Amino acid sequence: MTQGGTGHTAEEDKGGLRTALAGLTTRGRSFLAAGVAAAICAYVLGQSDLLRVGLLLAVLPLVCATVLYRTRYRVAGSRRLSPARVPAGSEARVHLRMDNVSRLPTGLLMLQDRVPYVLGPRPRFVLDRVEAGGRREVSYRVRSDLRGRYPLGPLQLRLTDPFGMCELTRSFSTYDTLTVIPRVEALPSVRLTGEAKGYGDGRQRSLALAGEDDIIPRGYRYGDDLRRVHWRLTARYGELMVRREEQPQRSRCTVLLDTRGIAFQGAGPDSAFEWAVSGTASTLVHMLERGFSVRLLTDTGSSVPGEGADGFAGASQESADAAGLMMDTLAVIDHSDGTGLSRAYDVLRGGNEGLLIAFLGDLDEEQASVLGKMRQRSGGAVAFLLDSETWVREPTDVPGSLDKSEDRLRMLREAGWTAVMVPRGAGLADLWREADRQRRHVASTGSTAGGDGS
């Protein structure tokens, strides 16, 4: 929300007459020119009546400009976005409110808000006379097919006199920001590495480390199983104490987004890179909703500021805030200057990172080899491979493109990845199911160990 006021200040007074004359409208300038011309003609012809008419025509716009410039309107403006974070292609509504906080009514006000051209035309409103202490509310809609962060404002007020001789513009100093996030597609629930939820035994368990029975006592909480009550400690502390024998380990998921500029061709909302960003956003939201600890990783090795070592925890009160932070990051993410995926591998090589889901652009043999090493550091791996050349032209127009893509798919699958090719315009939900069918097929045939699906 932004607030501000109008009216002249000491700094504005330095402009004096120059500022007032600059605000003259076409009508005001015409009156001034006609008055000067009439006065000159009256002087040459010796007509005193014509001289009085000329002076009236010339003085009227000057008086209007001076009065309007000296008028001390005190107007407060506020802006409210609904919502402040909107998916690409969806509309947001901007509510503007003007409050007259002075003791005098205002004249005719023309309200204008500065909006980037990608959000639509610049909105303009005409507000009638606002009484002292009165209020006026207007709203307009904005929409963008391109993700990003867009400033709205500052608000501008155009003040006019009753005769339309002069217009002056006053601007508020603050602005708001509309965040356009990637489109998020609802994904079907399928089993991941044999688990249906974000909690499970996992490969490592978080065991209690104290007591002869490997217990860590804590106070009884409503809903605890009475069979876990430790009676000896209860007698010692004088209150019910229960065993905390084992904590289920939260399954972890890392979503890798390839942002290399050399890996993608084309631009715009229908490009391969935008599909990869949207797919990453959909996967992050889906895994958070399933209770996974989720981390966003790019080829540069960077992640979302503020996330923990295991990523953001899902199925908690903070999951919505975590999703918002990651969506804000994806809203402004752009191509990197990197040429490989080694930095991302350095982040993953610290140990088992659980499930790894990657959205990849064009790959060469070296990067496919690096991805094979990543697979060894994860409990399961799913790759969505985009051949950006087929997104900017038909596959038949790209000699050898399909053969190269199939070769990269084969290398990833031999390394243990569940790899799916992404054709132009495909829906992620269908590819999500395809990855699960591929995982189950591999698991049933036993041809590839460690395959995973999503």
Short mmCIF file of C-alpha atoms in Angstrom, two decimals:
data_model
loop_
_atom_site.label_atom_id
_atom_site.label_comp_id
_atom_site.label_asym_id
_atom_site.label_seq_id
_atom_site.Cartn_x
_atom_site.Cartn_y
_atom_site.Cartn_z
CA MET A 1 0.00 0.00 0.00
CA THR A 2 1.28 3.44 -0.90
CA GLN A 3 0.35 6.83 0.36
CA GLY A 4 1.21 10.37 -0.58
CA GLY A 5 -0.18 13.84 -1.04
CA THR A 6 -0.39 16.67 -3.50
CA GLY A 7 0.18 20.39 -3.26
CA HIS A 8 3.16 22.61 -3.82
CA THR A 9 6.29 22.66 -1.71
CA ALA A 10 9.14 25.12 -1.28
CA GLU A 11 11.14 23.22 -3.88
CA GLU A 12 8.28 23.43 -6.34
CA ASP A 13 7.87 27.16 -5.69
CA LYS A 14 11.31 27.71 -7.21
CA GLY A 15 9.80 26.90 -10.60
CA GLY A 16 7.37 29.77 -10.12
CA LEU A 17 5.79 31.16 -13.21
CA ARG A 18 7.65 28.74 -15.49
CA THR A 19 5.93 25.74 -13.91
CA ALA A 20 2.52 27.39 -14.04
CA LEU A 21 2.88 28.41 -17.70
CA ALA A 22 4.10 24.93 -18.64
CA GLY A 23 0.73 23.59 -17.50
CA LEU A 24 -1.32 25.72 -19.87
CA THR A 25 -3.61 23.67 -22.09
CA THR A 26 -4.24 24.31 -25.78
CA ARG A 27 -7.24 26.40 -24.81
CA GLY A 28 -5.19 28.42 -22.34
CA ARG A 29 -2.40 29.05 -24.84
CA SER A 30 -4.95 30.06 -27.46
CA PHE A 31 -6.56 32.54 -25.09
CA LEU A 32 -3.15 33.96 -24.17
CA ALA A 33 -2.10 34.29 -27.81
CA ALA A 34 -5.42 35.85 -28.80
CA GLY A 35 -5.20 38.33 -25.91
CA VAL A 36 -1.67 39.38 -26.83
CA ALA A 37 -2.63 39.75 -30.50
CA ALA A 38 -5.73 41.79 -29.59
CA ALA A 39 -3.68 44.07 -27.33
CA ILE A 40 -1.12 44.71 -30.07
CA CYS A 41 -3.84 45.46 -32.62
CA ALA A 42 -5.60 47.75 -30.13
CA TYR A 43 -2.35 49.66 -29.58
CA VAL A 44 -1.70 50.03 -33.30
CA LEU A 45 -5.29 50.99 -34.14
CA GLY A 46 -5.85 53.06 -31.02
CA GLN A 47 -8.93 51.07 -29.95
CA SER A 48 -9.22 51.14 -26.14
CA ASP A 49 -12.21 48.75 -26.06
CA LEU A 50 -10.26 46.16 -28.02
CA LEU A 51 -7.37 46.63 -25.59
CA ARG A 52 -9.60 45.76 -22.64
CA VAL A 53 -10.82 42.64 -24.41
CA GLY A 54 -7.26 41.62 -25.20
CA LEU A 55 -6.14 42.11 -21.62
CA LEU A 56 -9.07 39.99 -20.38
CA LEU A 57 -8.21 37.18 -22.79
CA ALA A 58 -4.53 37.28 -21.81
CA VAL A 59 -5.00 37.57 -18.07
CA LEU A 60 -7.65 34.82 -17.71
CA PRO A 61 -5.32 31.83 -18.42
CA LEU A 62 -2.56 33.41 -16.32
CA VAL A 63 -4.91 33.81 -13.35
CA CYS A 64 -6.17 30.24 -13.74
CA ALA A 65 -2.62 28.89 -13.84
CA THR A 66 -1.58 30.89 -10.78
CA VAL A 67 -4.65 29.91 -8.73
CA LEU A 68 -4.31 26.24 -9.68
CA TYR A 69 -0.61 26.25 -8.87
CA ARG A 70 -1.16 27.87 -5.49
CA THR A 71 -4.06 25.58 -4.56
CA ARG A 72 -3.12 23.45 -1.57
CA TYR A 73 -4.97 20.21 -2.19
CA ARG A 74 -4.04 17.52 0.29
CA VAL A 75 -4.94 14.17 -1.22
CA ALA A 76 -3.83 10.75 0.04
CA GLY A 77 -3.67 7.84 -2.37
CA SER A 78 -3.46 4.11 -1.73
CA ARG A 79 -3.11 1.06 -3.95
CA ARG A 80 -4.08 -2.55 -3.22
CA LEU A 81 -3.27 -5.56 -5.42
CA SER A 82 -5.61 -8.53 -5.51
CA PRO A 83 -3.66 -10.78 -5.61
CA ALA A 84 -0.09 -9.50 -5.38
CA ARG A 85 1.26 -12.78 -6.82
CA VAL A 86 -0.51 -14.07 -9.94
CA PRO A 87 0.29 -16.88 -12.43
CA ALA A 88 1.27 -15.93 -15.95
CA GLY A 89 -1.77 -15.51 -18.16
CA SER A 90 -4.08 -14.68 -15.24
CA GLU A 91 -5.51 -11.33 -14.29
CA ALA A 92 -4.94 -9.27 -11.16
CA ARG A 93 -7.05 -6.33 -10.07
CA VAL A 94 -5.54 -3.09 -8.81
CA HIS A 95 -7.68 -1.03 -6.46
CA LEU A 96 -6.96 2.68 -6.12
CA ARG A 97 -8.37 4.92 -3.40
CA MET A 98 -8.12 8.68 -3.16
CA ASP A 99 -8.89 10.49 0.11
CA ASN A 100 -9.29 14.25 0.38
CA VAL A 101 -7.68 15.00 3.75
CA SER A 102 -7.93 18.79 3.44
CA ARG A 103 -10.72 21.07 4.55
CA LEU A 104 -11.45 22.25 1.03
CA PRO A 105 -13.20 20.34 -1.75
CA THR A 106 -11.13 19.50 -4.81
CA GLY A 107 -11.83 20.34 -8.39
CA LEU A 108 -11.84 17.89 -11.26
CA LEU A 109 -9.07 15.30 -10.80
CA MET A 110 -7.63 13.08 -13.51
CA LEU A 111 -5.93 10.02 -12.01
CA GLN A 112 -3.31 8.04 -13.90
CA ASP A 113 -1.23 5.04 -12.80
CA ARG A 114 2.05 4.11 -14.41
CA VAL A 115 1.99 0.52 -15.66
CA PRO A 116 4.61 -1.39 -17.72
CA TYR A 117 3.43 -1.90 -21.28
CA VAL A 118 3.44 -5.72 -20.89
CA LEU A 119 0.63 -5.43 -18.33
CA GLY A 120 -1.69 -3.50 -20.63
CA PRO A 121 -2.61 0.10 -21.42
CA ARG A 122 -2.01 2.86 -18.90
CA PRO A 123 -5.20 3.32 -16.84
CA ARG A 124 -6.74 6.78 -16.59
CA PHE A 125 -9.71 7.91 -14.52
CA VAL A 126 -11.61 11.18 -14.15
CA LEU A 127 -12.73 11.92 -10.59
CA ASP A 128 -15.45 14.46 -9.95
CA ARG A 129 -15.29 17.02 -7.20
CA VAL A 130 -14.21 15.31 -3.95
CA GLU A 131 -15.72 16.88 -0.88
CA ALA A 132 -13.65 17.64 2.22
CA GLY A 133 -12.94 14.34 3.96
CA GLY A 134 -14.42 12.48 0.99
CA ARG A 135 -13.18 9.36 -0.76
CA ARG A 136 -13.20 7.92 -4.27
CA GLU A 137 -12.35 4.35 -5.28
CA VAL A 138 -11.57 2.99 -8.74
CA SER A 139 -9.98 -0.23 -10.02
CA TYR A 140 -8.45 -1.69 -13.16
CA ARG A 141 -7.13 -5.06 -14.32
CA VAL A 142 -3.65 -6.08 -15.42
CA ARG A 143 -2.48 -9.24 -17.16
CA SER A 144 0.81 -10.59 -18.42
CA ASP A 145 1.80 -13.75 -20.27
CA LEU A 146 5.41 -13.17 -19.24
CA ARG A 147 6.56 -13.94 -15.72
CA GLY A 148 8.53 -11.32 -13.83
CA ARG A 149 8.28 -8.56 -11.23
CA TYR A 150 6.59 -5.42 -12.50
CA PRO A 151 6.43 -2.05 -10.71
CA LEU A 152 3.06 -0.32 -10.53
CA GLY A 153 3.16 3.42 -10.00
CA PRO A 154 3.76 6.00 -8.95
CA LEU A 155 0.28 7.47 -9.11
CA GLN A 156 -0.13 10.75 -10.94
CA LEU A 157 -2.85 13.36 -10.45
CA ARG A 158 -3.67 15.94 -13.11
CA LEU A 159 -5.37 19.00 -11.65
CA THR A 160 -7.46 21.27 -13.89
CA ASP A 161 -9.21 24.60 -13.38
CA PRO A 162 -12.95 25.01 -14.08
CA PHE A 163 -12.28 26.76 -17.40
CA GLY A 164 -9.86 24.13 -18.71
CA MET A 165 -7.08 26.69 -19.11
CA CYS A 166 -4.38 24.86 -17.15
CA GLU A 167 -3.43 21.33 -16.10
CA LEU A 168 -0.78 20.48 -13.52
CA THR A 169 0.56 17.05 -12.68
CA ARG A 170 1.40 15.86 -9.18
CA SER A 171 3.05 12.48 -8.54
CA PHE A 172 3.17 10.26 -5.50
CA SER A 173 6.58 8.94 -4.59
CA THR A 174 6.00 5.25 -3.89
CA TYR A 175 4.97 2.23 -5.92
CA ASP A 176 3.97 -1.43 -5.53
CA THR A 177 5.22 -4.57 -7.23
CA LEU A 178 3.17 -7.20 -9.03
CA THR A 179 4.85 -10.62 -9.20
CA VAL A 180 3.87 -12.79 -12.17
CA ILE A 181 4.88 -16.36 -11.34
CA PRO A 182 5.09 -19.35 -13.72
CA ARG A 183 1.97 -21.32 -14.52
CA VAL A 184 1.42 -24.24 -12.14
CA GLU A 185 -0.19 -27.43 -13.43
CA ALA A 186 -1.90 -29.90 -11.10
CA LEU A 187 -0.07 -33.23 -11.17
CA PRO A 188 -1.48 -36.69 -10.47
CA SER A 189 -0.45 -38.55 -7.32
CA VAL A 190 1.75 -41.51 -8.16
CA ARG A 191 4.13 -43.56 -6.03
CA LEU A 192 7.71 -42.39 -5.72
CA THR A 193 10.40 -44.96 -4.95
CA GLY A 194 7.68 -47.16 -3.49
CA GLU A 195 6.32 -44.45 -1.17
CA ALA A 196 3.01 -42.65 -1.45
CA LYS A 197 3.72 -39.89 1.08
CA GLY A 198 6.53 -37.62 2.09
CA TYR A 199 7.20 -39.58 5.27
CA GLY A 200 8.69 -43.03 5.35
CA ASP A 201 11.46 -45.19 6.66
CA GLY A 202 13.84 -43.96 4.01
CA ARG A 203 17.40 -45.25 3.78
CA GLN A 204 18.42 -43.65 7.03
CA ARG A 205 16.40 -43.38 10.21
CA SER A 206 16.54 -40.72 12.83
CA LEU A 207 16.94 -42.81 15.95
CA ALA A 208 16.80 -41.77 19.57
CA LEU A 209 20.19 -41.67 21.15
CA ALA A 210 19.69 -41.84 24.93
CA GLY A 211 18.56 -44.29 27.62
CA GLU A 212 18.95 -47.97 28.08
CA ASP A 213 16.06 -48.59 25.71
CA ASP A 214 17.22 -45.97 23.22
CA ILE A 215 14.61 -43.45 24.29
CA ILE A 216 14.41 -39.70 24.67
CA PRO A 217 11.69 -38.88 27.20
CA ARG A 218 9.33 -35.98 26.71
CA GLY A 219 6.10 -34.81 28.25
CA TYR A 220 2.82 -36.44 27.34
CA ARG A 221 0.82 -34.70 24.63
CA TYR A 222 -2.82 -35.14 23.81
CA GLY A 223 -3.16 -37.97 21.30
CA ASP A 224 -0.02 -39.88 22.31
CA ASP A 225 -0.35 -43.64 22.51
CA LEU A 226 -0.60 -44.66 26.18
CA ARG A 227 1.50 -47.73 25.41
CA ARG A 228 4.47 -45.38 24.97
CA VAL A 229 4.22 -44.02 28.53
CA HIS A 230 7.46 -44.60 30.45
CA TRP A 231 6.18 -45.27 33.98
CA ARG A 232 9.54 -45.16 35.74
CA LEU A 233 10.32 -41.69 34.38
CA THR A 234 6.73 -40.67 35.08
CA ALA A 235 7.22 -41.56 38.75
CA ARG A 236 10.52 -39.69 38.83
CA TYR A 237 9.25 -36.45 37.26
CA GLY A 238 5.73 -36.56 38.67
CA GLU A 239 4.08 -36.17 35.25
CA LEU A 240 3.33 -38.45 32.34
CA MET A 241 6.43 -39.05 30.21
CA VAL A 242 6.44 -40.91 26.91
CA ARG A 243 9.13 -42.60 24.82
CA ARG A 244 10.24 -40.94 21.61
CA GLU A 245 11.77 -44.04 20.12
CA GLU A 246 11.98 -43.17 16.45
CA GLN A 247 11.29 -40.19 14.26
CA PRO A 248 10.16 -40.89 10.72
CA GLN A 249 12.52 -39.34 8.25
CA ARG A 250 11.01 -36.85 5.87
CA SER A 251 11.65 -37.82 2.27
CA ARG A 252 13.72 -35.29 0.39
CA CYS A 253 13.35 -34.09 -3.16
CA THR A 254 15.67 -31.87 -5.20
CA VAL A 255 14.28 -30.24 -8.34
CA LEU A 256 17.04 -29.31 -10.78
CA LEU A 257 16.34 -26.64 -13.39
CA ASP A 258 18.76 -26.31 -16.28
CA THR A 259 19.05 -22.59 -17.06
CA ARG A 260 22.04 -22.68 -19.41
CA GLY A 261 21.54 -20.24 -22.26
CA ILE A 262 23.22 -22.59 -24.72
CA ALA A 263 20.78 -25.38 -23.82
CA PHE A 264 17.65 -23.58 -25.00
CA GLN A 265 16.57 -21.84 -28.17
CA GLY A 266 13.72 -19.44 -28.70
CA ALA A 267 12.00 -17.03 -26.36
CA GLY A 268 8.52 -16.05 -25.28
CA PRO A 269 5.78 -17.72 -23.23
CA ASP A 270 5.66 -20.79 -25.52
CA SER A 271 9.40 -21.47 -25.58
CA ALA A 272 11.08 -24.59 -24.25
CA PHE A 273 12.73 -22.69 -21.39
CA GLU A 274 9.41 -21.28 -20.18
CA TRP A 275 7.96 -24.80 -20.26
CA ALA A 276 10.85 -26.01 -18.12
CA VAL A 277 10.33 -23.18 -15.62
CA SER A 278 6.61 -23.91 -15.45
CA GLY A 279 7.29 -27.62 -15.02
CA THR A 280 9.73 -26.88 -12.21
CA ALA A 281 7.14 -24.74 -10.44
CA SER A 282 4.46 -27.43 -10.79
CA THR A 283 6.80 -30.08 -9.42
CA LEU A 284 7.86 -27.98 -6.44
CA VAL A 285 4.27 -27.27 -5.43
CA HIS A 286 3.25 -30.89 -5.94
CA MET A 287 6.07 -32.31 -3.84
CA LEU A 288 5.49 -29.78 -1.06
CA GLU A 289 1.84 -30.77 -0.93
CA ARG A 290 2.89 -34.40 -0.55
CA GLY A 291 5.01 -33.61 2.49
CA PHE A 292 8.50 -33.77 0.99
CA SER A 293 11.38 -31.55 2.00
CA VAL A 294 11.90 -29.77 -1.30
CA ARG A 295 14.91 -27.91 -2.63
CA LEU A 296 15.23 -25.92 -5.85
CA LEU A 297 18.62 -26.16 -7.55
CA THR A 298 19.93 -24.68 -10.80
CA ASP A 299 22.89 -25.53 -12.98
CA THR A 300 24.82 -22.69 -11.33
CA GLY A 301 24.57 -24.44 -7.96
CA SER A 302 22.35 -21.73 -6.50
CA SER A 303 19.12 -22.34 -4.63
CA VAL A 304 16.33 -20.30 -3.04
CA PRO A 305 17.58 -17.80 -0.42
CA GLY A 306 16.46 -18.75 3.05
CA GLU A 307 15.95 -22.48 2.57
CA GLY A 308 17.53 -24.95 4.97
CA ALA A 309 20.09 -27.61 4.27
CA ASP A 310 17.32 -30.09 3.43
CA GLY A 311 15.20 -27.57 1.58
CA PHE A 312 11.77 -26.34 2.53
CA ALA A 313 9.57 -28.68 4.54
CA GLY A 314 6.18 -29.54 3.11
CA ALA A 315 2.91 -30.44 4.82
CA SER A 316 3.49 -27.78 7.45
CA GLN A 317 2.23 -24.33 8.26
CA GLU A 318 5.25 -22.84 6.50
CA SER A 319 4.72 -24.77 3.25
CA ALA A 320 2.66 -21.97 1.68
CA ASP A 321 5.39 -19.44 2.51
CA ALA A 322 8.01 -21.83 1.14
CA ALA A 323 6.08 -22.22 -2.09
CA GLY A 324 5.79 -18.43 -2.33
CA LEU A 325 9.54 -17.96 -1.93
CA MET A 326 10.31 -20.50 -4.63
CA MET A 327 7.68 -19.04 -6.96
CA ASP A 328 9.20 -15.58 -6.45
CA THR A 329 12.59 -17.01 -7.38
CA LEU A 330 11.23 -18.69 -10.51
CA ALA A 331 9.37 -15.51 -11.48
CA VAL A 332 12.65 -13.71 -12.21
CA ILE A 333 14.95 -16.62 -13.11
CA ASP A 334 16.74 -16.24 -16.43
CA HIS A 335 19.32 -17.96 -18.58
CA SER A 336 22.75 -18.45 -17.05
CA ASP A 337 26.10 -18.06 -18.77
CA GLY A 338 27.23 -21.52 -17.69
CA THR A 339 28.12 -24.29 -20.08
CA GLY A 340 27.82 -27.34 -17.83
CA LEU A 341 26.11 -28.98 -14.86
CA SER A 342 29.23 -29.55 -12.76
CA ARG A 343 28.31 -26.90 -10.17
CA ALA A 344 25.00 -28.58 -9.51
CA TYR A 345 26.79 -31.92 -9.17
CA ASP A 346 29.17 -30.42 -6.61
CA VAL A 347 26.15 -29.48 -4.49
CA LEU A 348 24.66 -32.97 -4.77
CA ARG A 349 27.86 -34.93 -4.21
CA GLY A 350 27.69 -34.40 -0.44
CA GLY A 351 25.50 -37.47 0.05
CA ASN A 352 22.18 -39.09 -0.66
CA GLU A 353 19.75 -36.38 -1.69
CA GLY A 354 16.66 -38.54 -1.98
CA LEU A 355 14.56 -38.05 -5.09
CA LEU A 356 16.04 -35.96 -7.92
CA ILE A 357 13.78 -34.48 -10.61
CA ALA A 358 15.47 -32.58 -13.42
CA PHE A 359 14.22 -30.37 -16.25
CA LEU A 360 16.98 -30.34 -18.83
CA GLY A 361 17.72 -28.59 -22.11
CA ASP A 362 20.06 -29.76 -24.86
CA LEU A 363 22.79 -32.09 -23.61
CA ASP A 364 26.11 -33.23 -24.94
CA GLU A 365 27.93 -36.42 -23.95
CA GLU A 366 29.89 -34.66 -21.22
CA GLN A 367 26.78 -33.30 -19.48
CA ALA A 368 25.03 -36.64 -19.86
CA SER A 369 27.99 -38.21 -18.06
CA VAL A 370 27.70 -35.66 -15.24
CA LEU A 371 24.03 -36.51 -14.91
CA GLY A 372 25.00 -40.15 -14.62
CA LYS A 373 27.15 -39.26 -11.61
CA MET A 374 24.25 -37.29 -10.12
CA ARG A 375 22.11 -40.40 -10.30
CA GLN A 376 24.54 -42.20 -8.03
CA ARG A 377 24.01 -39.50 -5.38
CA SER A 378 20.23 -39.82 -5.32
CA GLY A 379 17.70 -42.38 -4.22
CA GLY A 380 15.80 -42.00 -7.47
CA ALA A 381 16.04 -39.76 -10.52
CA VAL A 382 13.55 -38.51 -13.09
CA ALA A 383 14.55 -36.37 -16.07
CA PHE A 384 12.37 -34.39 -18.46
CA LEU A 385 14.51 -33.70 -21.51
CA LEU A 386 13.63 -30.84 -23.88
CA ASP A 387 15.13 -30.70 -27.36
CA SER A 388 14.73 -26.96 -27.90
CA GLU A 389 15.39 -27.24 -31.65
CA THR A 390 12.11 -29.10 -32.08
CA TRP A 391 10.35 -26.28 -30.19
CA VAL A 392 11.37 -23.59 -32.67
CA ARG A 393 10.88 -25.67 -35.84
CA GLU A 394 9.38 -28.97 -36.89
CA PRO A 395 11.48 -32.06 -36.00
CA THR A 396 11.58 -33.05 -39.67
CA ASP A 397 13.36 -29.77 -40.42
CA VAL A 398 16.19 -30.62 -38.01
CA PRO A 399 18.39 -33.33 -39.52
CA GLY A 400 19.59 -35.78 -36.88
CA SER A 401 17.78 -33.99 -34.05
CA LEU A 402 15.63 -36.95 -33.07
CA ASP A 403 18.56 -39.36 -33.27
CA LYS A 404 20.62 -37.14 -30.96
CA SER A 405 17.75 -36.82 -28.49
CA GLU A 406 17.17 -40.57 -28.45
CA ASP A 407 20.88 -41.11 -27.86
CA ARG A 408 20.80 -38.78 -24.81
CA LEU A 409 17.71 -40.57 -23.50
CA ARG A 410 19.45 -43.90 -23.84
CA MET A 411 22.51 -42.65 -21.95
CA LEU A 412 20.38 -41.33 -19.09
CA ARG A 413 18.34 -44.52 -18.84
CA GLU A 414 21.47 -46.65 -18.82
CA ALA A 415 22.72 -44.51 -15.93
CA GLY A 416 19.55 -45.31 -13.98
CA TRP A 417 17.43 -42.27 -14.79
CA THR A 418 13.75 -42.42 -15.61
CA ALA A 419 14.05 -40.18 -18.67
CA VAL A 420 11.15 -38.77 -20.69
CA MET A 421 11.36 -36.68 -23.86
CA VAL A 422 9.21 -33.54 -23.83
CA PRO A 423 7.58 -32.83 -27.21
CA ARG A 424 6.48 -29.31 -28.09
CA GLY A 425 3.28 -28.26 -26.33
CA ALA A 426 3.05 -31.38 -24.15
CA GLY A 427 1.28 -31.30 -20.78
CA LEU A 428 3.36 -32.11 -17.72
CA ALA A 429 0.58 -34.21 -16.15
CA ASP A 430 0.68 -36.68 -19.07
CA LEU A 431 4.48 -36.86 -18.96
CA TRP A 432 4.27 -37.35 -15.18
CA ARG A 433 2.14 -40.46 -15.74
CA GLU A 434 4.46 -41.61 -18.52
CA ALA A 435 7.42 -41.42 -16.15
CA ASP A 436 5.54 -43.53 -13.62
CA ARG A 437 4.66 -46.14 -16.26
CA GLN A 438 8.29 -46.24 -17.34
CA ARG A 439 9.44 -46.73 -13.74
CA ARG A 440 6.98 -49.55 -13.14
CA HIS A 441 7.97 -51.22 -16.41
CA VAL A 442 11.64 -51.10 -15.51
CA ALA A 443 10.90 -52.36 -12.01
CA SER A 444 8.83 -55.27 -13.34
CA THR A 445 11.38 -56.33 -15.96
CA GLY A 446 14.37 -55.71 -13.69
CA SER A 447 16.36 -54.41 -16.64
CA THR A 448 17.54 -51.31 -14.78
CA ALA A 449 18.34 -51.09 -11.10
CA GLY A 450 17.40 -48.05 -9.06
CA GLY A 451 14.86 -46.66 -11.57
CA ASP A 452 12.39 -44.14 -10.22
CA GLY A 453 9.21 -42.46 -11.31
CA SER A 454 7.04 -39.67 -10.32
#
